[in-house]
Amino acid sequence: TAEHMPQLAFFKGQLDRSPRMLSFVGELERLQHIELAGVGTADIFPHIANTVTALEIRGAGRDFSLSGITALQSLESVRLVSVRSEVNCELLLELPKLREIDFNGCKRLLNVKGLVSTSQLRSVTLVNCGGPLKREGKQLFHEHGFQHLDIKFS
């Protein structure tokens, strides 16, 4: 139980192996970094404390909704790996502290070019995402001047 780990700042877990894990995560009020795999279609965001600054979601299904991420206003880094649902990048623009975004194997990205409209974003990685930027989009990202940009194999 979380009462035995009140100061836990990092958590990594496999949801599809233990669905009760979400209620445990919800009890961790000082959590700063969380990595959840096997998310499927679970509604994870109501269970994540707003203290979290780094979030990784791995293995989400086609019906997974990212809309709840906007409640996590402390997020600075988001990594999405093999998320099969549509990911509207405009949602991420509602996170005022977001500095780093990493998409890996997310084939249904929407409004990716909108990420250049924010000045706080410093690092963008797009790997194996089905080429959402095309040639002109890649040029737009290069012109923006991100501190770290990995889109060659987007």
PDB file of C-alpha atoms in Angstrom, residues 64-115:
ATOM      1  CA  PHE A  64      -7.473   5.286 -25.306  1.00  0.00           C
ATOM      2  CA  SER A  65      -8.250   8.954 -24.643  1.00  0.00           C
ATOM      3  CA  LEU A  66      -5.472  11.422 -23.997  1.00  0.00           C
ATOM      4  CA  SER A  67      -7.896  14.266 -23.191  1.00  0.00           C
ATOM      5  CA  GLY A  68      -7.432  13.941 -19.421  1.00  0.00           C
ATOM      6  CA  ILE A  69      -3.755  14.858 -19.707  1.00  0.00           C
ATOM      7  CA  THR A  70      -4.668  18.542 -19.607  1.00  0.00           C
ATOM      8  CA  ALA A  71      -5.450  18.215 -15.882  1.00  0.00           C
ATOM      9  CA  LEU A  72      -1.771  17.479 -15.197  1.00  0.00           C
ATOM     10  CA  GLN A  73      -0.574  21.075 -15.321  1.00  0.00           C
ATOM     11  CA  SER A  74       2.842  20.288 -13.769  1.00  0.00           C
ATOM     12  CA  LEU A  75       3.955  18.066 -16.652  1.00  0.00           C
ATOM     13  CA  GLU A  76       7.317  19.026 -18.129  1.00  0.00           C
ATOM     14  CA  SER A  77       8.034  15.859 -20.086  1.00  0.00           C
ATOM     15  CA  VAL A  78       5.683  13.494 -21.936  1.00  0.00           C
ATOM     16  CA  ARG A  79       6.745  10.304 -23.673  1.00  0.00           C
ATOM     17  CA  LEU A  80       4.195   8.293 -25.654  1.00  0.00           C
ATOM     18  CA  VAL A  81       5.276   4.878 -26.915  1.00  0.00           C
ATOM     19  CA  SER A  82       3.109   2.675 -29.118  1.00  0.00           C
ATOM     20  CA  VAL A  83      -0.061   4.613 -28.453  1.00  0.00           C
ATOM     21  CA  ARG A  84      -2.499   3.286 -31.069  1.00  0.00           C
ATOM     22  CA  SER A  85      -5.250   5.841 -30.516  1.00  0.00           C
ATOM     23  CA  GLU A  86      -5.375   9.249 -32.170  1.00  0.00           C
ATOM     24  CA  VAL A  87      -3.118  11.731 -30.397  1.00  0.00           C
ATOM     25  CA  ASN A  88      -4.149  15.337 -30.863  1.00  0.00           C
ATOM     26  CA  CYS A  89      -0.968  17.319 -30.236  1.00  0.00           C
ATOM     27  CA  GLU A  90      -3.010  20.464 -29.589  1.00  0.00           C
ATOM     28  CA  LEU A  91      -3.951  18.979 -26.198  1.00  0.00           C
ATOM     29  CA  LEU A  92      -0.292  19.112 -25.231  1.00  0.00           C
ATOM     30  CA  LEU A  93      -0.213  22.849 -25.914  1.00  0.00           C
ATOM     31  CA  GLU A  94      -2.517  23.250 -22.888  1.00  0.00           C
ATOM     32  CA  LEU A  95       0.313  22.109 -20.598  1.00  0.00           C
ATOM     33  CA  PRO A  96       2.074  25.361 -19.615  1.00  0.00           C
ATOM     34  CA  LYS A  97       5.256  23.750 -18.263  1.00  0.00           C
ATOM     35  CA  LEU A  98       5.793  21.187 -21.040  1.00  0.00           C
ATOM     36  CA  ARG A  99       9.430  21.300 -22.205  1.00  0.00           C
ATOM     37  CA  GLU A 100       9.913  17.885 -23.797  1.00  0.00           C
ATOM     38  CA  ILE A 101       7.755  15.631 -25.965  1.00  0.00           C
ATOM     39  CA  ASP A 102       8.759  12.218 -27.289  1.00  0.00           C
ATOM     40  CA  PHE A 103       6.564  10.184 -29.639  1.00  0.00           C
ATOM     41  CA  ASN A 104       7.760   6.690 -30.501  1.00  0.00           C
ATOM     42  CA  GLY A 105       5.659   4.378 -32.643  1.00  0.00           C
ATOM     43  CA  CYS A 106       2.549   6.585 -32.483  1.00  0.00           C
ATOM     44  CA  LYS A 107       1.056   6.295 -35.975  1.00  0.00           C
ATOM     45  CA  ARG A 108      -2.069   8.431 -35.493  1.00  0.00           C
ATOM     46  CA  LEU A 109      -0.713  11.877 -34.599  1.00  0.00           C
ATOM     47  CA  LEU A 110      -2.923  14.877 -35.339  1.00  0.00           C
ATOM     48  CA  ASN A 111      -1.948  18.559 -35.517  1.00  0.00           C
ATOM     49  CA  VAL A 112       1.759  17.834 -35.051  1.00  0.00           C
ATOM     50  CA  LYS A 113       2.794  21.054 -36.775  1.00  0.00           C
ATOM     51  CA  GLY A 114       1.026  22.976 -34.005  1.00  0.00           C
ATOM     52  CA  LEU A 115       3.847  22.058 -31.637  1.00  0.00           C
TER      53      LEU A 115
END
